[in-house]
Amino acid sequence: MHIAEGVLSGPVIAAGFAVTAVGVGIGLKKLDFEHIAETGILAATFFVASLVHVPVGPSSAHLILNGVIGLLLGWAAFPAIAVALLLQAVFFQFGGFTTLGVNTAIMALPAVVCFYLFAPLLKKPGKIASTAAFSCGLLAVFLSAVLLGGALYFSNENFFEVATIAISTHIPIMIIEGFITLFCIGFLKKVRPEMLP
Amino acid sequence: MIQETFSQGHSPIHNLTPRTRTLAAILLAFIIASCHELMPLLMALGGAIILIFTARLNLFKAGRRLLVIAGFLLLIWIVLPLTCGGPVIWQNSFLKIGQTGIDLALELTLKTSSMLLIFLALISTMSTADLAHALHSLKLPPKLVLLLLITYRYIFLIEDELQTMLRAAKIRNFQPGTSLHCYKTYANLLGMLFVRSAERAQRVHKAMLCRAFDGHFHSLTEYHNRPQDYCFLGFILILSVVIIIGEWQIVTLPAIF
Amino acid sequence: MKNMHTHSHHHQNNAAAVLALKELSFHYPEGPTILDELNFKLHERDHIGIAAPNGSGKSTLFHLIVGLLRPTAGSIIFNDKKITEEADFKGLRRQVGLLFQNADDQLFFPTVIEDVAFGPLNLGKSKSEALEISRQVLARLDLTDFADRITFKLSGGEKRLVALATVLAMEPKVLLLDEPTAGLDHKTKHKLIDLLNSFTDLSYLVVSHEFDFLTETTNHIYTMENGKILVDEELHIHHHEHAHRSGKQPHRHI
Amino acid sequence: MKNMHTHSHHHQNNAAAVLALKELSFHYPEGPTILDELNFKLHERDHIGIAAPNGSGKSTLFHLIVGLLRPTAGSIIFNDKKITEEADFKGLRRQVGLLFQNADDQLFFPTVIEDVAFGPLNLGKSKSEALEISRQVLARLDLTDFADRITFKLSGGEKRLVALATVLAMEPKVLLLDEPTAGLDHKTKHKLIDLLNSFTDLSYLVVSHEFDFLTETTNHIYTMENGKILVDEELHIHHHEHAHRSGKQPHRHI
Ligand SMILES: Nc1ncnc2c1ncn2[C@@H]1O[C@H](COP(=O)(O)OP(=O)(O)OP(=O)(O)O)[C@@H](O)[C@H]1O
Ligand SMILES: Nc1ncnc2c1ncn2[C@@H]1O[C@H](COP(=O)(O)OP(=O)(O)OP(=O)(O)O)[C@@H](O)[C@H]1O
Ligand SMILES: [Mg+2]
Ligand SMILES: [Mg+2]
């Protein structure tokens, strides 16, 4: 999920950089050197995983996974996502320098919110944890879609319909991300629970 | 397969230091992002095309990169003329096409494509390692630079792991479809990818300790500007000024400040 | 190099060829030639070893055979049928099992039983049938107790055996084994040797850098050079020595 | 097992012990005992091999020696000094280089020269000194042309050699090599053998499952069992045979 360059207005670009600077700042501060390798390699995994296309009916969508990365990294999701997005810009021209702030905020802010909302619930027994994992995947994408829509709308009110379309096309993806997050967290819980918060 | 298609090459652009190119790309991107008028945007597109030719990029491959934004542009060309109002250009009983939407769609098309082409010509012509060092010399926090270098180093390895696992699923007759079995399989595959990455991260951290790493990142790269770097920066400055003047002539001063 | 012939000149066998590669050529996009008009035949119950340097294209060859890569020229003939379409390869993959160079790449479910059952499920078996097949295969490899273990926490050797179980659960007629012994200790290696020698009704092709292992598990050893499969006479000496040895030590085989 | 003694009984050497492990015990949190009062001495210029089954604790032992894990009991003595604090281990790690079992874990920068220079830079060398050292080490390993290559595009064997270069750039006195030959072809293996044999002024400890490799590169081969390092007489027979062989073929050594 990203916004192409040239679409955003000056104030929105500035706001995006402000949020991202704060988030990356907190993330880097919390990132002691014990965890630099981990964050870098998980960022790489996040980058690669988001290239996976899953079938959605006759078409396909690529995964977003910011819910999972939020649960795994907490605030460090900010620098990790910023780096991954810069690499996406370099490799695929998804976004560029001016949109880096907004695009990072769109993905990382929901990741951190979901971390605070759902991380404590993952340790609870069966159903609660599963529901939390599913909601985490769903909500992270939903919030990202809303932020993306908002960034478009605040850039130019004429983007209202475009923003609405962008948000609504993400509805099936939210559900799929919910399931993927549910199963993925279930996997981690069985195989390497110490990775979860 | 992730590839750095344009990073190798011989051209006046490839001969510039990565720092010069990065600085120029960032400057131009922010200037173009703040423009709204036709003339300066046409000039920006002209500049972008000159840069693409100077970088001697394979035009076919470069053109294909424009497809990245094609979907989005198609969407706005369909939606905006119908929804933004303004003087009516054409209408029937259901639809009304307005001038405002067309102007906006044109502005976005010019902006997006010129920014993409500039990025392609200046940034995609270096390896990401070079970009990281350039950003370091432009005062990006060292920790973030190190993160960028590590992420870049491992994406290829991890992509390879992912592709191999997908192949392993394929030879066991896995067929993707819209089904829970499919999503569950992908989720497990990705879970395994995350677990393997976390294990690898532990080993990498240990390997870093073995080489006396203490959290401080020292870059090896030093940049020395050569005449061509100054010439190029001069050209970029002139282009920027021309674009800004183009924008100013129409927008009155108080509106910008 | 004097004492090397291409495979087709040398190998004579009157049994039916299960798998034949004809003038197979391959290069990665924009890469150099990896396979160059390679000819090869695998007959029923053939147990063939390939020992060749790093990068000579062994893994690539295996991936071509099961259709994970497509040849740039030449053809793959399986059970006398030329395989070209993805649909044909799908059928082929049910009968040709590939053990990857790295077992970790092949195991992506949390528990062993889930992983082994994944293939049969994809083949359209019901859950209970898939579980039944998986249990049988695990029993055959002496891994019954592993069913509920977490795959990721297994040792290297155990992972290799479980990966083999996932392949066998597809009930293949031909096995392709890509460096099955790398990083394994002697005990596990011998378990693998015994296992392979018990596969009398299967044909298999093993890639390995370890001649001892190849001589104990195969009837012929070839090498790869310049994109072709060659017979290496020097290696054949090893082989005959082996035939003699294993004749004396039948207890090594199941 | 009859013909096995613990290491300390057997190994006699009057040179100074660079590294001594005394009654070293270790288990992972909540795991079984991996090392059990292990005793071991490495003397100056000792070239020692360890061949032991998967999971017997070889990698764990190496990680303990360089302080990546802490023993649950016993002590590590380096240059006659007992090492307990992280600060001491930091000093030790400058002199004891560990080659990891997987080269990809050890090469974490995009380009070869950056990676090799990373250690010297961390040791406080200036950029130009670090570059100078790195170039020298690469030249010594015949890798001069690799300086600007991208690490992830190297072949397995090349990665292993570059990983060795990153270790040597720290100018260690002792090398710990964890399965340096896994997955390498014969040519690269021989390059490694020649290289190790040229390290006459270093002590090293090599873990490998390949006896041929150990006999060509070490003077003693031990095994590990029940958390201890043991002398395996059977292996020593191999060893003597080797001593004889390499005496005849001095051209193998640099
Ligand atoms: N995806 C790829 N893209 C481009 N080149 C590749 C790719 N995979 C492998 N190669 C190259 O193809 C050649 C053959 O590789 P392959 O993995 O088949 O060799 P191999 O004989 O299996 O080697 P090893 O003994 O190391 O496993 C090598 O030179 C390798 O660098
Ligand atoms: N991080 C860990 N946590 C818990 N147990 C571990 C961990 N790492 C290794 N082990 C266990 O410790 C034992 C020794 O592992 P180690 O890796 O030292 O063996 P090794 O002799 O190097 O084996 P190999 O020949 O496979 O490399 C194994 O049983 C392994 O499962
Ligand atoms: Mg291979
Ligand atoms: Mg080990």
PDB file of N, CA and C in Angstrom, chain D residues 169-230:
ATOM      1  N   ALA D 169      41.078 -10.717   8.912  1.00  0.00           N
ATOM      2  CA  ALA D 169      41.315  -9.270   8.973  1.00  0.00           C
ATOM      3  C   ALA D 169      41.379  -8.777  10.413  1.00  0.00           C
ATOM      4  N   MET D 170      40.880  -9.567  11.349  1.00  0.00           N
ATOM      5  CA  MET D 170      40.977  -9.200  12.764  1.00  0.00           C
ATOM      6  C   MET D 170      42.336  -9.615  13.326  1.00  0.00           C
ATOM      7  N   GLU D 171      43.172 -10.228  12.495  1.00  0.00           N
ATOM      8  CA  GLU D 171      44.512 -10.676  12.865  1.00  0.00           C
ATOM      9  C   GLU D 171      44.510 -11.555  14.116  1.00  0.00           C
ATOM     10  N   PRO D 172      43.775 -12.674  14.047  1.00  0.00           N
ATOM     11  CA  PRO D 172      43.661 -13.539  15.223  1.00  0.00           C
ATOM     12  C   PRO D 172      44.892 -14.421  15.407  1.00  0.00           C
ATOM     13  N   LYS D 173      45.046 -14.913  16.633  1.00  0.00           N
ATOM     14  CA  LYS D 173      46.128 -15.877  16.919  1.00  0.00           C
ATOM     15  C   LYS D 173      45.586 -17.301  16.853  1.00  0.00           C
ATOM     16  N   VAL D 174      44.285 -17.421  17.106  1.00  0.00           N
ATOM     17  CA  VAL D 174      43.656 -18.738  17.136  1.00  0.00           C
ATOM     18  C   VAL D 174      42.450 -18.708  16.208  1.00  0.00           C
ATOM     19  N   LEU D 175      42.281 -19.783  15.440  1.00  0.00           N
ATOM     20  CA  LEU D 175      41.095 -19.871  14.575  1.00  0.00           C
ATOM     21  C   LEU D 175      40.212 -21.023  15.016  1.00  0.00           C
ATOM     22  N   LEU D 176      38.910 -20.781  15.050  1.00  0.00           N
ATOM     23  CA  LEU D 176      37.956 -21.860  15.277  1.00  0.00           C
ATOM     24  C   LEU D 176      37.128 -21.985  14.010  1.00  0.00           C
ATOM     25  N   LEU D 177      37.194 -23.151  13.363  1.00  0.00           N
ATOM     26  CA  LEU D 177      36.527 -23.310  12.066  1.00  0.00           C
ATOM     27  C   LEU D 177      35.411 -24.336  12.209  1.00  0.00           C
ATOM     28  N   ASP D 178      34.179 -23.896  11.988  1.00  0.00           N
ATOM     29  CA  ASP D 178      33.018 -24.765  12.202  1.00  0.00           C
ATOM     30  C   ASP D 178      32.529 -25.332  10.864  1.00  0.00           C
ATOM     31  N   GLU D 179      32.855 -26.582  10.605  1.00  0.00           N
ATOM     32  CA  GLU D 179      32.484 -27.252   9.349  1.00  0.00           C
ATOM     33  C   GLU D 179      32.771 -26.400   8.124  1.00  0.00           C
ATOM     34  N   PRO D 180      34.052 -26.073   7.913  1.00  0.00           N
ATOM     35  CA  PRO D 180      34.358 -25.182   6.800  1.00  0.00           C
ATOM     36  C   PRO D 180      34.114 -25.799   5.428  1.00  0.00           C
ATOM     37  N   THR D 181      33.967 -27.129   5.340  1.00  0.00           N
ATOM     38  CA  THR D 181      33.895 -27.730   4.002  1.00  0.00           C
ATOM     39  C   THR D 181      32.494 -28.136   3.568  1.00  0.00           C
ATOM     40  N   ALA D 182      31.499 -27.981   4.458  1.00  0.00           N
ATOM     41  CA  ALA D 182      30.163 -28.478   4.104  1.00  0.00           C
ATOM     42  C   ALA D 182      29.688 -27.865   2.786  1.00  0.00           C
ATOM     43  N   GLY D 183      29.308 -28.724   1.844  1.00  0.00           N
ATOM     44  CA  GLY D 183      28.754 -28.258   0.573  1.00  0.00           C
ATOM     45  C   GLY D 183      29.780 -27.729  -0.412  1.00  0.00           C
ATOM     46  N   LEU D 184      31.075 -27.827  -0.079  1.00  0.00           N
ATOM     47  CA  LEU D 184      32.087 -27.350  -1.035  1.00  0.00           C
ATOM     48  C   LEU D 184      32.523 -28.473  -1.975  1.00  0.00           C
ATOM     49  N   ASP D 185      32.869 -28.120  -3.191  1.00  0.00           N
ATOM     50  CA  ASP D 185      33.370 -29.142  -4.109  1.00  0.00           C
ATOM     51  C   ASP D 185      34.858 -29.399  -3.860  1.00  0.00           C
ATOM     52  N   HIS D 186      35.416 -30.345  -4.620  1.00  0.00           N
ATOM     53  CA  HIS D 186      36.787 -30.755  -4.339  1.00  0.00           C
ATOM     54  C   HIS D 186      37.812 -29.662  -4.539  1.00  0.00           C
ATOM     55  N   LYS D 187      37.579 -28.856  -5.550  1.00  0.00           N
ATOM     56  CA  LYS D 187      38.566 -27.811  -5.861  1.00  0.00           C
ATOM     57  C   LYS D 187      38.650 -26.803  -4.712  1.00  0.00           C
ATOM     58  N   THR D 188      37.473 -26.334  -4.294  1.00  0.00           N
ATOM     59  CA  THR D 188      37.464 -25.347  -3.210  1.00  0.00           C
ATOM     60  C   THR D 188      38.007 -25.969  -1.925  1.00  0.00           C
ATOM     61  N   LYS D 189      37.658 -27.239  -1.698  1.00  0.00           N
ATOM     62  CA  LYS D 189      38.163 -27.921  -0.514  1.00  0.00           C
ATOM     63  C   LYS D 189      39.689 -27.921  -0.525  1.00  0.00           C
ATOM     64  N   HIS D 190      40.254 -28.195  -1.685  1.00  0.00           N
ATOM     65  CA  HIS D 190      41.716 -28.234  -1.729  1.00  0.00           C
ATOM     66  C   HIS D 190      42.324 -26.867  -1.556  1.00  0.00           C
ATOM     67  N   LYS D 191      41.659 -25.861  -2.034  1.00  0.00           N
ATOM     68  CA  LYS D 191      42.138 -24.499  -1.806  1.00  0.00           C
ATOM     69  C   LYS D 191      42.175 -24.231  -0.305  1.00  0.00           C
ATOM     70  N   LEU D 192      41.121 -24.664   0.377  1.00  0.00           N
ATOM     71  CA  LEU D 192      41.031 -24.452   1.816  1.00  0.00           C
ATOM     72  C   LEU D 192      42.122 -25.247   2.538  1.00  0.00           C
ATOM     73  N   ILE D 193      42.359 -26.472   2.090  1.00  0.00           N
ATOM     74  CA  ILE D 193      43.402 -27.300   2.706  1.00  0.00           C
ATOM     75  C   ILE D 193      44.754 -26.608   2.584  1.00  0.00           C
ATOM     76  N   ASP D 194      45.055 -26.126   1.380  1.00  0.00           N
ATOM     77  CA  ASP D 194      46.335 -25.446   1.169  1.00  0.00           C
ATOM     78  C   ASP D 194      46.455 -24.235   2.071  1.00  0.00           C
ATOM     79  N   LEU D 195      45.339 -23.504   2.158  1.00  0.00           N
ATOM     80  CA  LEU D 195      45.326 -22.286   2.951  1.00  0.00           C
ATOM     81  C   LEU D 195      45.603 -22.600   4.415  1.00  0.00           C
ATOM     82  N   LEU D 196      44.875 -23.576   4.945  1.00  0.00           N
ATOM     83  CA  LEU D 196      45.059 -23.920   6.358  1.00  0.00           C
ATOM     84  C   LEU D 196      46.491 -24.382   6.605  1.00  0.00           C
ATOM     85  N   ASN D 197      47.021 -25.150   5.674  1.00  0.00           N
ATOM     86  CA  ASN D 197      48.391 -25.616   5.862  1.00  0.00           C
ATOM     87  C   ASN D 197      49.403 -24.483   5.786  1.00  0.00           C
ATOM     88  N   SER D 198      48.999 -23.356   5.232  1.00  0.00           N
ATOM     89  CA  SER D 198      49.918 -22.218   5.185  1.00  0.00           C
ATOM     90  C   SER D 198      49.874 -21.405   6.479  1.00  0.00           C
ATOM     91  N   PHE D 199      48.925 -21.682   7.346  1.00  0.00           N
ATOM     92  CA  PHE D 199      48.788 -20.929   8.599  1.00  0.00           C
ATOM     93  C   PHE D 199      49.690 -21.510   9.675  1.00  0.00           C
ATOM     94  N   THR D 200      50.991 -21.529   9.404  1.00  0.00           N
ATOM     95  CA  THR D 200      51.871 -22.217  10.346  1.00  0.00           C
ATOM     96  C   THR D 200      52.000 -21.470  11.671  1.00  0.00           C
ATOM     97  N   ASP D 201      51.783 -20.173  11.651  1.00  0.00           N
ATOM     98  CA  ASP D 201      51.953 -19.411  12.890  1.00  0.00           C
ATOM     99  C   ASP D 201      50.669 -19.291  13.710  1.00  0.00           C
ATOM    100  N   LEU D 202      49.597 -19.877  13.239  1.00  0.00           N
ATOM    101  CA  LEU D 202      48.319 -19.818  13.960  1.00  0.00           C
ATOM    102  C   LEU D 202      48.028 -21.165  14.601  1.00  0.00           C
ATOM    103  N   SER D 203      47.266 -21.137  15.694  1.00  0.00           N
ATOM    104  CA  SER D 203      46.687 -22.394  16.177  1.00  0.00           C
ATOM    105  C   SER D 203      45.280 -22.450  15.624  1.00  0.00           C
ATOM    106  N   TYR D 204      44.813 -23.638  15.310  1.00  0.00           N
ATOM    107  CA  TYR D 204      43.398 -23.715  14.960  1.00  0.00           C
ATOM    108  C   TYR D 204      42.747 -25.027  15.374  1.00  0.00           C
ATOM    109  N   LEU D 205      41.424 -24.946  15.460  1.00  0.00           N
ATOM    110  CA  LEU D 205      40.590 -26.044  15.881  1.00  0.00           C
ATOM    111  C   LEU D 205      39.517 -26.142  14.802  1.00  0.00           C
ATOM    112  N   VAL D 206      39.441 -27.301  14.120  1.00  0.00           N
ATOM    113  CA  VAL D 206      38.487 -27.458  13.026  1.00  0.00           C
ATOM    114  C   VAL D 206      37.462 -28.509  13.350  1.00  0.00           C
ATOM    115  N   VAL D 207      36.208 -28.190  13.161  1.00  0.00           N
ATOM    116  CA  VAL D 207      35.147 -29.188  13.252  1.00  0.00           C
ATOM    117  C   VAL D 207      34.788 -29.614  11.842  1.00  0.00           C
ATOM    118  N   SER D 208      34.722 -30.909  11.595  1.00  0.00           N
ATOM    119  CA  SER D 208      34.293 -31.364  10.278  1.00  0.00           C
ATOM    120  C   SER D 208      33.807 -32.801  10.359  1.00  0.00           C
ATOM    121  N   HIS D 209      32.894 -33.151   9.471  1.00  0.00           N
ATOM    122  CA  HIS D 209      32.484 -34.549   9.398  1.00  0.00           C
ATOM    123  C   HIS D 209      33.360 -35.313   8.401  1.00  0.00           C
ATOM    124  N   GLU D 210      34.297 -34.624   7.759  1.00  0.00           N
ATOM    125  CA  GLU D 210      35.072 -35.275   6.706  1.00  0.00           C
ATOM    126  C   GLU D 210      36.481 -35.603   7.170  1.00  0.00           C
ATOM    127  N   PHE D 211      36.729 -36.882   7.380  1.00  0.00           N
ATOM    128  CA  PHE D 211      38.023 -37.287   7.901  1.00  0.00           C
ATOM    129  C   PHE D 211      39.158 -36.945   6.960  1.00  0.00           C
ATOM    130  N   ASP D 212      38.921 -37.122   5.667  1.00  0.00           N
ATOM    131  CA  ASP D 212      39.990 -36.826   4.712  1.00  0.00           C
ATOM    132  C   ASP D 212      40.463 -35.395   4.892  1.00  0.00           C
ATOM    133  N   PHE D 213      39.496 -34.511   5.041  1.00  0.00           N
ATOM    134  CA  PHE D 213      39.841 -33.113   5.205  1.00  0.00           C
ATOM    135  C   PHE D 213      40.606 -32.904   6.511  1.00  0.00           C
ATOM    136  N   LEU D 214      40.143 -33.532   7.564  1.00  0.00           N
ATOM    137  CA  LEU D 214      40.813 -33.362   8.859  1.00  0.00           C
ATOM    138  C   LEU D 214      42.226 -33.915   8.829  1.00  0.00           C
ATOM    139  N   THR D 215      42.378 -35.085   8.209  1.00  0.00           N
ATOM    140  CA  THR D 215      43.725 -35.669   8.190  1.00  0.00           C
ATOM    141  C   THR D 215      44.696 -34.802   7.397  1.00  0.00           C
ATOM    142  N   GLU D 216      44.192 -34.067   6.435  1.00  0.00           N
ATOM    143  CA  GLU D 216      45.090 -33.234   5.631  1.00  0.00           C
ATOM    144  C   GLU D 216      45.393 -31.896   6.278  1.00  0.00           C
ATOM    145  N   THR D 217      44.622 -31.529   7.293  1.00  0.00           N
ATOM    146  CA  THR D 217      44.811 -30.183   7.832  1.00  0.00           C
ATOM    147  C   THR D 217      45.170 -30.154   9.312  1.00  0.00           C
ATOM    148  N   THR D 218      45.110 -31.288  10.001  1.00  0.00           N
ATOM    149  CA  THR D 218      45.346 -31.237  11.450  1.00  0.00           C
ATOM    150  C   THR D 218      46.369 -32.268  11.881  1.00  0.00           C
ATOM    151  N   ASN D 219      46.901 -32.076  13.097  1.00  0.00           N
ATOM    152  CA  ASN D 219      47.849 -33.039  13.646  1.00  0.00           C
ATOM    153  C   ASN D 219      47.178 -34.029  14.588  1.00  0.00           C
ATOM    154  N   HIS D 220      46.051 -33.648  15.125  1.00  0.00           N
ATOM    155  CA  HIS D 220      45.334 -34.537  16.038  1.00  0.00           C
ATOM    156  C   HIS D 220      43.857 -34.465  15.719  1.00  0.00           C
ATOM    157  N   ILE D 221      43.180 -35.598  15.840  1.00  0.00           N
ATOM    158  CA  ILE D 221      41.730 -35.573  15.646  1.00  0.00           C
ATOM    159  C   ILE D 221      41.068 -36.113  16.906  1.00  0.00           C
ATOM    160  N   TYR D 222      40.155 -35.330  17.441  1.00  0.00           N
ATOM    161  CA  TYR D 222      39.405 -35.783  18.614  1.00  0.00           C
ATOM    162  C   TYR D 222      37.954 -35.961  18.233  1.00  0.00           C
ATOM    163  N   THR D 223      37.213 -36.549  19.160  1.00  0.00           N
ATOM    164  CA  THR D 223      35.780 -36.606  18.941  1.00  0.00           C
ATOM    165  C   THR D 223      35.092 -36.077  20.192  1.00  0.00           C
ATOM    166  N   MET D 224      33.800 -35.902  20.140  1.00  0.00           N
ATOM    167  CA  MET D 224      33.064 -35.451  21.323  1.00  0.00           C
ATOM    168  C   MET D 224      31.981 -36.467  21.631  1.00  0.00           C
ATOM    169  N   GLU D 225      31.853 -36.774  22.883  1.00  0.00           N
ATOM    170  CA  GLU D 225      30.824 -37.719  23.290  1.00  0.00           C
ATOM    171  C   GLU D 225      30.439 -37.429  24.722  1.00  0.00           C
ATOM    172  N   ASN D 226      29.163 -37.495  25.015  1.00  0.00           N
ATOM    173  CA  ASN D 226      28.677 -37.235  26.372  1.00  0.00           C
ATOM    174  C   ASN D 226      29.224 -35.922  26.925  1.00  0.00           C
ATOM    175  N   GLY D 227      29.349 -34.933  26.080  1.00  0.00           N
ATOM    176  CA  GLY D 227      29.759 -33.612  26.563  1.00  0.00           C
ATOM    177  C   GLY D 227      31.233 -33.482  26.854  1.00  0.00           C
ATOM    178  N   LYS D 228      32.040 -34.454  26.416  1.00  0.00           N
ATOM    179  CA  LYS D 228      33.490 -34.366  26.642  1.00  0.00           C
ATOM    180  C   LYS D 228      34.235 -34.500  25.320  1.00  0.00           C
ATOM    181  N   ILE D 229      35.461 -34.000  25.303  1.00  0.00           N
ATOM    182  CA  ILE D 229      36.307 -34.201  24.128  1.00  0.00           C
ATOM    183  C   ILE D 229      37.161 -35.435  24.357  1.00  0.00           C
ATOM    184  N   LEU D 230      37.115 -36.360  23.424  1.00  0.00           N
ATOM    185  CA  LEU D 230      37.803 -37.636  23.599  1.00  0.00           C
ATOM    186  C   LEU D 230      38.798 -37.865  22.480  1.00  0.00           C
TER     187      LEU D 230
END
